């Protein structure tokens, strides 16, 4: 699913238009509480546009964990263009399966990632354990329309021979996982396609 073509398209879009509206909201939420000197852990950050923007706004360093290696060339190009090479550590790892893959950070971000992962409690629990101060993640709403969309999409993926599936996990369950790990979590934005949750210690 997340191949070099997808990475090229994401990087080109970011160069042309900057962050998408949901990512911009996530950055603004984090910026509101202060970014100066913060360490960032982005899970499933793709070509890395969110942590690039956080570094531009004062964060100190970032680690990106990805499952797909297809983003690396575009991500390196974007970091060079931004003059930020050397401030981002990019690793291929699944934090839910390998919690030692990254050290805890002040800020943890997952943009459009929980909807690609079947075991949301494991992923969010690992993310929360790594968040020293704030955690922000985006997810699709769980409505009859979104559930029908996900069902059709998964049927098409199955017919196309793909193993990848998407999910509209229950928002209350996701927030409860963060609360179980000592975070105060709430939905900060309710868009029709993407919602944003923000959690802090
Ligand atoms: C829909 S893409 C979003 C990429 C990027 N955040 C964006 O919004 O453009 C979902 C990404 O999450 C990654 N991903 C899913 N589960 C993950 C996990 N447990 N650890 C790291 N990356 C993960 C996938 O490899 C994929 O690149």
PDB file of C-alpha atoms and ligand atoms in Angstrom:
ATOM      1  CA  UNK A   1       0.000   0.000   0.000  1.00  0.00           C
ATOM      2  CA  UNK A   2       2.572   2.526   1.162  1.00  0.00           C
ATOM      3  CA  UNK A   3       5.090   2.316  -1.646  1.00  0.00           C
ATOM      4  CA  UNK A   4       7.529   4.721  -3.344  1.00  0.00           C
ATOM      5  CA  UNK A   5       4.777   6.154  -5.539  1.00  0.00           C
ATOM      6  CA  UNK A   6       2.652   6.977  -2.485  1.00  0.00           C
ATOM      7  CA  UNK A   7       5.740   8.548  -0.830  1.00  0.00           C
ATOM      8  CA  UNK A   8       6.520  10.682  -3.915  1.00  0.00           C
ATOM      9  CA  UNK A   9       2.920  11.907  -4.028  1.00  0.00           C
ATOM     10  CA  UNK A  10       2.921  12.798  -0.316  1.00  0.00           C
ATOM     11  CA  UNK A  11       6.241  14.648  -0.583  1.00  0.00           C
ATOM     12  CA  UNK A  12       5.139  16.540  -3.711  1.00  0.00           C
ATOM     13  CA  UNK A  13       1.915  17.578  -2.044  1.00  0.00           C
ATOM     14  CA  UNK A  14       3.763  18.809   1.026  1.00  0.00           C
ATOM     15  CA  UNK A  15       6.201  20.825  -1.123  1.00  0.00           C
ATOM     16  CA  UNK A  16       3.296  22.380  -3.028  1.00  0.00           C
ATOM     17  CA  UNK A  17       0.745  22.962  -0.263  1.00  0.00           C
ATOM     18  CA  UNK A  18       2.356  22.346   3.127  1.00  0.00           C
ATOM     19  CA  UNK A  19       0.605  20.264   5.762  1.00  0.00           C
ATOM     20  CA  UNK A  20      -2.898  18.922   5.189  1.00  0.00           C
ATOM     21  CA  UNK A  21      -5.604  20.548   7.335  1.00  0.00           C
ATOM     22  CA  UNK A  22      -5.693  17.790   9.976  1.00  0.00           C
ATOM     23  CA  UNK A  23      -1.912  17.683  10.351  1.00  0.00           C
ATOM     24  CA  UNK A  24      -1.902  21.481  10.683  1.00  0.00           C
ATOM     25  CA  UNK A  25      -4.421  21.216  13.517  1.00  0.00           C
ATOM     26  CA  UNK A  26      -2.280  18.620  15.264  1.00  0.00           C
ATOM     27  CA  UNK A  27       0.804  20.831  15.020  1.00  0.00           C
ATOM     28  CA  UNK A  28      -1.142  23.844  16.323  1.00  0.00           C
ATOM     29  CA  UNK A  29      -2.419  21.855  19.321  1.00  0.00           C
ATOM     30  CA  UNK A  30       1.128  20.858  20.214  1.00  0.00           C
ATOM     31  CA  UNK A  31       2.505  24.325  19.548  1.00  0.00           C
ATOM     32  CA  UNK A  32      -0.065  25.828  21.899  1.00  0.00           C
ATOM     33  CA  UNK A  33       1.518  24.037  24.842  1.00  0.00           C
ATOM     34  CA  UNK A  34       5.049  24.874  23.741  1.00  0.00           C
ATOM     35  CA  UNK A  35       7.550  23.070  21.576  1.00  0.00           C
ATOM     36  CA  UNK A  36      10.829  24.704  22.523  1.00  0.00           C
ATOM     37  CA  UNK A  37      13.450  21.992  22.997  1.00  0.00           C
ATOM     38  CA  UNK A  38      10.901  19.149  22.884  1.00  0.00           C
ATOM     39  CA  UNK A  39      11.789  15.690  21.657  1.00  0.00           C
ATOM     40  CA  UNK A  40       9.321  14.139  19.224  1.00  0.00           C
ATOM     41  CA  UNK A  41       8.416  10.548  18.428  1.00  0.00           C
ATOM     42  CA  UNK A  42       6.300  10.140  15.318  1.00  0.00           C
ATOM     43  CA  UNK A  43       4.826   6.708  14.673  1.00  0.00           C
ATOM     44  CA  UNK A  44       3.980   5.978  11.044  1.00  0.00           C
ATOM     45  CA  UNK A  45       5.164   9.424   9.996  1.00  0.00           C
ATOM     46  CA  UNK A  46       5.527   8.593   6.292  1.00  0.00           C
ATOM     47  CA  UNK A  47       7.746  11.202   4.601  1.00  0.00           C
ATOM     48  CA  UNK A  48       7.904  13.138   7.878  1.00  0.00           C
ATOM     49  CA  UNK A  49       6.167  16.422   7.152  1.00  0.00           C
ATOM     50  CA  UNK A  50       4.685  16.779  10.669  1.00  0.00           C
ATOM     51  CA  UNK A  51       7.938  16.358  12.558  1.00  0.00           C
ATOM     52  CA  UNK A  52       9.667  18.630  10.030  1.00  0.00           C
ATOM     53  CA  UNK A  53       7.149  21.349  10.931  1.00  0.00           C
ATOM     54  CA  UNK A  54       7.578  20.702  14.665  1.00  0.00           C
ATOM     55  CA  UNK A  55      11.360  21.033  14.302  1.00  0.00           C
ATOM     56  CA  UNK A  56      10.881  24.286  12.378  1.00  0.00           C
ATOM     57  CA  UNK A  57       8.770  25.561  15.270  1.00  0.00           C
ATOM     58  CA  UNK A  58      11.307  24.825  17.974  1.00  0.00           C
ATOM     59  CA  UNK A  59      11.323  21.087  18.743  1.00  0.00           C
ATOM     60  CA  UNK A  60      14.845  19.787  19.321  1.00  0.00           C
ATOM     61  CA  UNK A  61      14.900  16.398  17.606  1.00  0.00           C
ATOM     62  CA  UNK A  62      12.623  13.706  16.244  1.00  0.00           C
ATOM     63  CA  UNK A  63      12.484   9.960  15.819  1.00  0.00           C
ATOM     64  CA  UNK A  64      10.235   8.435  13.183  1.00  0.00           C
ATOM     65  CA  UNK A  65       9.119   4.810  13.300  1.00  0.00           C
ATOM     66  CA  UNK A  66       7.697   3.292  10.134  1.00  0.00           C
ATOM     67  CA  UNK A  67       6.686  -0.134   8.929  1.00  0.00           C
ATOM     68  CA  UNK A  68       7.248   0.691   5.262  1.00  0.00           C
ATOM     69  CA  UNK A  69      10.783   1.355   3.950  1.00  0.00           C
ATOM     70  CA  UNK A  70       9.361   3.082   0.852  1.00  0.00           C
ATOM     71  CA  UNK A  71       9.410   6.590   2.350  1.00  0.00           C
ATOM     72  CA  UNK A  72      13.107   6.789   3.154  1.00  0.00           C
ATOM     73  CA  UNK A  73      14.414   8.415  -0.064  1.00  0.00           C
ATOM     74  CA  UNK A  74      11.717  11.116  -0.120  1.00  0.00           C
ATOM     75  CA  UNK A  75      12.026  11.685   3.625  1.00  0.00           C
ATOM     76  CA  UNK A  76      15.793  12.207   3.302  1.00  0.00           C
ATOM     77  CA  UNK A  77      15.218  14.673   0.437  1.00  0.00           C
ATOM     78  CA  UNK A  78      12.686  16.678   2.465  1.00  0.00           C
ATOM     79  CA  UNK A  79      15.031  16.784   5.458  1.00  0.00           C
ATOM     80  CA  UNK A  80      17.899  18.021   3.247  1.00  0.00           C
ATOM     81  CA  UNK A  81      15.695  20.681   1.698  1.00  0.00           C
ATOM     82  CA  UNK A  82      14.624  21.845   5.162  1.00  0.00           C
ATOM     83  CA  UNK A  83      18.224  21.831   6.452  1.00  0.00           C
ATOM     84  CA  UNK A  84      17.179  19.380   9.162  1.00  0.00           C
ATOM     85  CA  UNK A  85      19.185  16.284   8.239  1.00  0.00           C
ATOM     86  CA  UNK A  86      20.879  15.035  11.391  1.00  0.00           C
ATOM     87  CA  UNK A  87      18.006  16.051  13.672  1.00  0.00           C
ATOM     88  CA  UNK A  88      15.756  13.127  12.726  1.00  0.00           C
ATOM     89  CA  UNK A  89      16.401   9.479  13.423  1.00  0.00           C
ATOM     90  CA  UNK A  90      14.325   7.281  11.107  1.00  0.00           C
ATOM     91  CA  UNK A  91      13.840   3.623  12.006  1.00  0.00           C
ATOM     92  CA  UNK A  92      11.795   0.749  10.643  1.00  0.00           C
ATOM     93  CA  UNK A  93       9.937  -0.769  13.582  1.00  0.00           C
ATOM     94  CA  UNK A  94       6.516  -1.523  15.017  1.00  0.00           C
ATOM     95  CA  UNK A  95       6.455   0.013  18.469  1.00  0.00           C
ATOM     96  CA  UNK A  96       3.547  -2.223  19.545  1.00  0.00           C
ATOM     97  CA  UNK A  97       5.617  -5.342  18.885  1.00  0.00           C
ATOM     98  CA  UNK A  98       8.982  -3.847  19.821  1.00  0.00           C
ATOM     99  CA  UNK A  99       8.596  -1.144  22.505  1.00  0.00           C
ATOM    100  CA  UNK A 100      12.370  -0.779  22.810  1.00  0.00           C
ATOM    101  CA  UNK A 101      12.555   0.473  19.206  1.00  0.00           C
ATOM    102  CA  UNK A 102      12.442   4.081  20.418  1.00  0.00           C
ATOM    103  CA  UNK A 103      13.146   6.004  23.587  1.00  0.00           C
ATOM    104  CA  UNK A 104      10.353   8.006  25.273  1.00  0.00           C
ATOM    105  CA  UNK A 105       9.841  11.518  23.904  1.00  0.00           C
ATOM    106  CA  UNK A 106       8.101  14.669  25.112  1.00  0.00           C
ATOM    107  CA  UNK A 107       5.626  14.472  22.236  1.00  0.00           C
ATOM    108  CA  UNK A 108       4.218  11.419  20.441  1.00  0.00           C
ATOM    109  CA  UNK A 109       2.235  11.737  17.185  1.00  0.00           C
ATOM    110  CA  UNK A 110       0.254   9.318  15.058  1.00  0.00           C
ATOM    111  CA  UNK A 111      -1.432  10.857  12.012  1.00  0.00           C
ATOM    112  CA  UNK A 112      -3.753   8.475  10.107  1.00  0.00           C
ATOM    113  CA  UNK A 113      -1.988   5.470  11.652  1.00  0.00           C
ATOM    114  CA  UNK A 114      -4.366   3.819  14.154  1.00  0.00           C
ATOM    115  CA  UNK A 115      -6.816   3.308  11.277  1.00  0.00           C
ATOM    116  CA  UNK A 116      -4.157   1.156   9.536  1.00  0.00           C
ATOM    117  CA  UNK A 117      -3.417  -1.024  12.557  1.00  0.00           C
ATOM    118  CA  UNK A 118      -5.681  -3.827  13.813  1.00  0.00           C
ATOM    119  CA  UNK A 119      -4.568  -3.878  17.458  1.00  0.00           C
ATOM    120  CA  UNK A 120      -5.312  -0.295  18.518  1.00  0.00           C
ATOM    121  CA  UNK A 121      -5.021  -0.999  22.290  1.00  0.00           C
ATOM    122  CA  UNK A 122      -1.480  -2.365  21.845  1.00  0.00           C
ATOM    123  CA  UNK A 123      -0.411   0.471  19.543  1.00  0.00           C
ATOM    124  CA  UNK A 124      -1.859   3.264  21.693  1.00  0.00           C
ATOM    125  CA  UNK A 125      -0.615   1.715  24.940  1.00  0.00           C
ATOM    126  CA  UNK A 126       2.921   1.597  23.509  1.00  0.00           C
ATOM    127  CA  UNK A 127       2.539   5.168  22.218  1.00  0.00           C
ATOM    128  CA  UNK A 128       1.315   6.392  25.628  1.00  0.00           C
ATOM    129  CA  UNK A 129       4.163   4.657  27.451  1.00  0.00           C
ATOM    130  CA  UNK A 130       6.556   6.622  25.226  1.00  0.00           C
ATOM    131  CA  UNK A 131       4.845  10.009  25.753  1.00  0.00           C
ATOM    132  CA  UNK A 132       6.397  12.066  28.539  1.00  0.00           C
ATOM    133  CA  UNK A 133       4.141  15.088  28.036  1.00  0.00           C
ATOM    134  CA  UNK A 134       1.710  15.079  25.076  1.00  0.00           C
ATOM    135  CA  UNK A 135       0.282  12.643  22.577  1.00  0.00           C
ATOM    136  CA  UNK A 136      -1.797  13.580  19.561  1.00  0.00           C
ATOM    137  CA  UNK A 137      -3.383  11.234  17.056  1.00  0.00           C
ATOM    138  CA  UNK A 138      -5.879  11.412  14.216  1.00  0.00           C
ATOM    139  CA  UNK A 139      -8.470   8.786  13.369  1.00  0.00           C
ATOM    140  CA  UNK A 140     -11.626   8.417  11.282  1.00  0.00           C
ATOM    141  CA  UNK A 141     -14.962   8.848  13.087  1.00  0.00           C
ATOM    142  CA  UNK A 142     -16.911   5.685  13.792  1.00  0.00           C
ATOM    143  CA  UNK A 143     -20.262   6.380  12.191  1.00  0.00           C
ATOM    144  CA  UNK A 144     -22.553   4.198  10.079  1.00  0.00           C
ATOM    145  CA  UNK A 145     -21.159   5.991   7.004  1.00  0.00           C
ATOM    146  CA  UNK A 146     -17.482   5.526   7.937  1.00  0.00           C
ATOM    147  CA  UNK A 147     -18.064   1.896   8.909  1.00  0.00           C
ATOM    148  CA  UNK A 148     -19.753   1.218   5.575  1.00  0.00           C
ATOM    149  CA  UNK A 149     -16.872   2.962   3.784  1.00  0.00           C
ATOM    150  CA  UNK A 150     -14.293   0.869   5.663  1.00  0.00           C
ATOM    151  CA  UNK A 151     -16.227  -2.336   4.925  1.00  0.00           C
ATOM    152  CA  UNK A 152     -16.364  -1.568   1.188  1.00  0.00           C
ATOM    153  CA  UNK A 153     -12.718  -0.509   1.121  1.00  0.00           C
ATOM    154  CA  UNK A 154     -11.645  -3.722   2.869  1.00  0.00           C
ATOM    155  CA  UNK A 155     -13.738  -5.827   0.516  1.00  0.00           C
ATOM    156  CA  UNK A 156     -12.038  -4.150  -2.469  1.00  0.00           C
ATOM    157  CA  UNK A 157      -8.605  -4.606  -0.882  1.00  0.00           C
ATOM    158  CA  UNK A 158      -9.381  -8.293  -0.373  1.00  0.00           C
ATOM    159  CA  UNK A 159     -10.519  -8.713  -3.980  1.00  0.00           C
ATOM    160  CA  UNK A 160      -7.326  -6.950  -5.079  1.00  0.00           C
ATOM    161  CA  UNK A 161      -5.297  -9.567  -3.199  1.00  0.00           C
ATOM    162  CA  UNK A 162      -4.046  -7.125  -0.568  1.00  0.00           C
ATOM    163  CA  UNK A 163      -3.617  -8.099   3.069  1.00  0.00           C
ATOM    164  CA  UNK A 164      -3.761  -4.480   4.231  1.00  0.00           C
ATOM    165  CA  UNK A 165      -7.025  -3.457   5.961  1.00  0.00           C
ATOM    166  CA  UNK A 166      -8.381  -0.210   7.394  1.00  0.00           C
ATOM    167  CA  UNK A 167     -10.281   0.248  10.667  1.00  0.00           C
ATOM    168  CA  UNK A 168     -12.658   2.738  12.292  1.00  0.00           C
ATOM    169  CA  UNK A 169     -11.820   1.834  15.895  1.00  0.00           C
ATOM    170  CA  UNK A 170     -14.192   3.045  18.654  1.00  0.00           C
ATOM    171  CA  UNK A 171     -12.928   6.485  19.791  1.00  0.00           C
ATOM    172  CA  UNK A 172     -13.989   5.915  23.424  1.00  0.00           C
ATOM    173  CA  UNK A 173     -11.886   2.728  23.566  1.00  0.00           C
ATOM    174  CA  UNK A 174      -8.874   4.559  22.162  1.00  0.00           C
ATOM    175  CA  UNK A 175      -9.163   7.395  24.680  1.00  0.00           C
ATOM    176  CA  UNK A 176      -9.611   4.858  27.494  1.00  0.00           C
ATOM    177  CA  UNK A 177      -6.272   3.235  26.612  1.00  0.00           C
ATOM    178  CA  UNK A 178      -4.539   6.588  27.026  1.00  0.00           C
ATOM    179  CA  UNK A 179      -6.354   7.218  30.328  1.00  0.00           C
ATOM    180  CA  UNK A 180      -5.220   3.796  31.580  1.00  0.00           C
ATOM    181  CA  UNK A 181      -1.683   5.006  30.954  1.00  0.00           C
ATOM    182  CA  UNK A 182      -2.050   8.160  33.007  1.00  0.00           C
ATOM    183  CA  UNK A 183      -2.956  10.605  30.262  1.00  0.00           C
ATOM    184  CA  UNK A 184      -5.858  13.078  30.145  1.00  0.00           C
ATOM    185  CA  UNK A 185      -7.234  12.537  26.660  1.00  0.00           C
ATOM    186  CA  UNK A 186     -10.043  14.234  24.771  1.00  0.00           C
ATOM    187  CA  UNK A 187     -11.207  14.655  21.204  1.00  0.00           C
ATOM    188  CA  UNK A 188      -9.977  18.097  20.148  1.00  0.00           C
ATOM    189  CA  UNK A 189     -11.435  18.195  16.642  1.00  0.00           C
ATOM    190  CA  UNK A 190     -14.376  16.372  15.096  1.00  0.00           C
ATOM    191  CA  UNK A 191     -14.050  16.510  11.319  1.00  0.00           C
ATOM    192  CA  UNK A 192     -16.243  14.498   8.978  1.00  0.00           C
ATOM    193  CA  UNK A 193     -13.293  12.459   7.705  1.00  0.00           C
ATOM    194  CA  UNK A 194     -10.568  12.865  10.354  1.00  0.00           C
ATOM    195  CA  UNK A 195     -10.869  13.546  14.054  1.00  0.00           C
ATOM    196  CA  UNK A 196      -8.021  14.557  16.334  1.00  0.00           C
ATOM    197  CA  UNK A 197      -7.446  13.465  19.927  1.00  0.00           C
ATOM    198  CA  UNK A 198      -5.041  15.253  22.217  1.00  0.00           C
ATOM    199  CA  UNK A 199      -3.687  13.781  25.460  1.00  0.00           C
ATOM    200  CA  UNK A 200      -1.347  15.136  28.104  1.00  0.00           C
ATOM    201  CA  UNK A 201       0.116  13.968  31.380  1.00  0.00           C
TER     202      UNK A 201
HETATM  203  C1  LIG B   1      -2.096   6.179   5.901  1.00  0.00           C
HETATM  204  S1  LIG B   1      -0.363   6.118   6.149  1.00  0.00           S
HETATM  205  C2  LIG B   1      -0.098   7.711   6.854  1.00  0.00           C
HETATM  206  C3  LIG B   1       1.308   8.205   6.697  1.00  0.00           C
HETATM  207  C4  LIG B   1       1.503   9.627   7.243  1.00  0.00           C
HETATM  208  N1  LIG B   1       1.307   9.669   8.684  1.00  0.00           N
HETATM  209  C5  LIG B   1       0.553  10.569   6.531  1.00  0.00           C
HETATM  210  O1  LIG B   1      -0.453  10.958   7.141  1.00  0.00           O
HETATM  211  O2  LIG B   1       0.819  10.871   5.355  1.00  0.00           O
HETATM  212  C6  LIG B   1      -0.216   5.048   7.556  1.00  0.00           C
HETATM  213  C7  LIG B   1       1.241   4.762   7.882  1.00  0.00           C
HETATM  214  O3  LIG B   1       1.325   4.182   9.174  1.00  0.00           O
HETATM  215  C8  LIG B   1       2.353   3.209   9.134  1.00  0.00           C
HETATM  216  N2  LIG B   1       2.104   2.333  10.286  1.00  0.00           N
HETATM  217  C9  LIG B   1       0.984   1.619  10.559  1.00  0.00           C
HETATM  218  N3  LIG B   1       1.113   0.955  11.726  1.00  0.00           N
HETATM  219  C10 LIG B   1       2.346   1.279  12.206  1.00  0.00           C
HETATM  220  C11 LIG B   1       3.094   0.893  13.354  1.00  0.00           C
HETATM  221  N4  LIG B   1       2.574   0.055  14.249  1.00  0.00           N
HETATM  222  N5  LIG B   1       4.336   1.396  13.525  1.00  0.00           N
HETATM  223  C12 LIG B   1       4.871   2.243  12.606  1.00  0.00           C
HETATM  224  N6  LIG B   1       4.219   2.644  11.478  1.00  0.00           N
HETATM  225  C13 LIG B   1       2.979   2.156  11.283  1.00  0.00           C
HETATM  226  C14 LIG B   1       2.229   2.577   7.776  1.00  0.00           C
HETATM  227  O4  LIG B   1       3.419   1.974   7.372  1.00  0.00           O
HETATM  228  C15 LIG B   1       1.889   3.801   6.917  1.00  0.00           C
HETATM  229  O5  LIG B   1       3.033   4.401   6.398  1.00  0.00           O
END
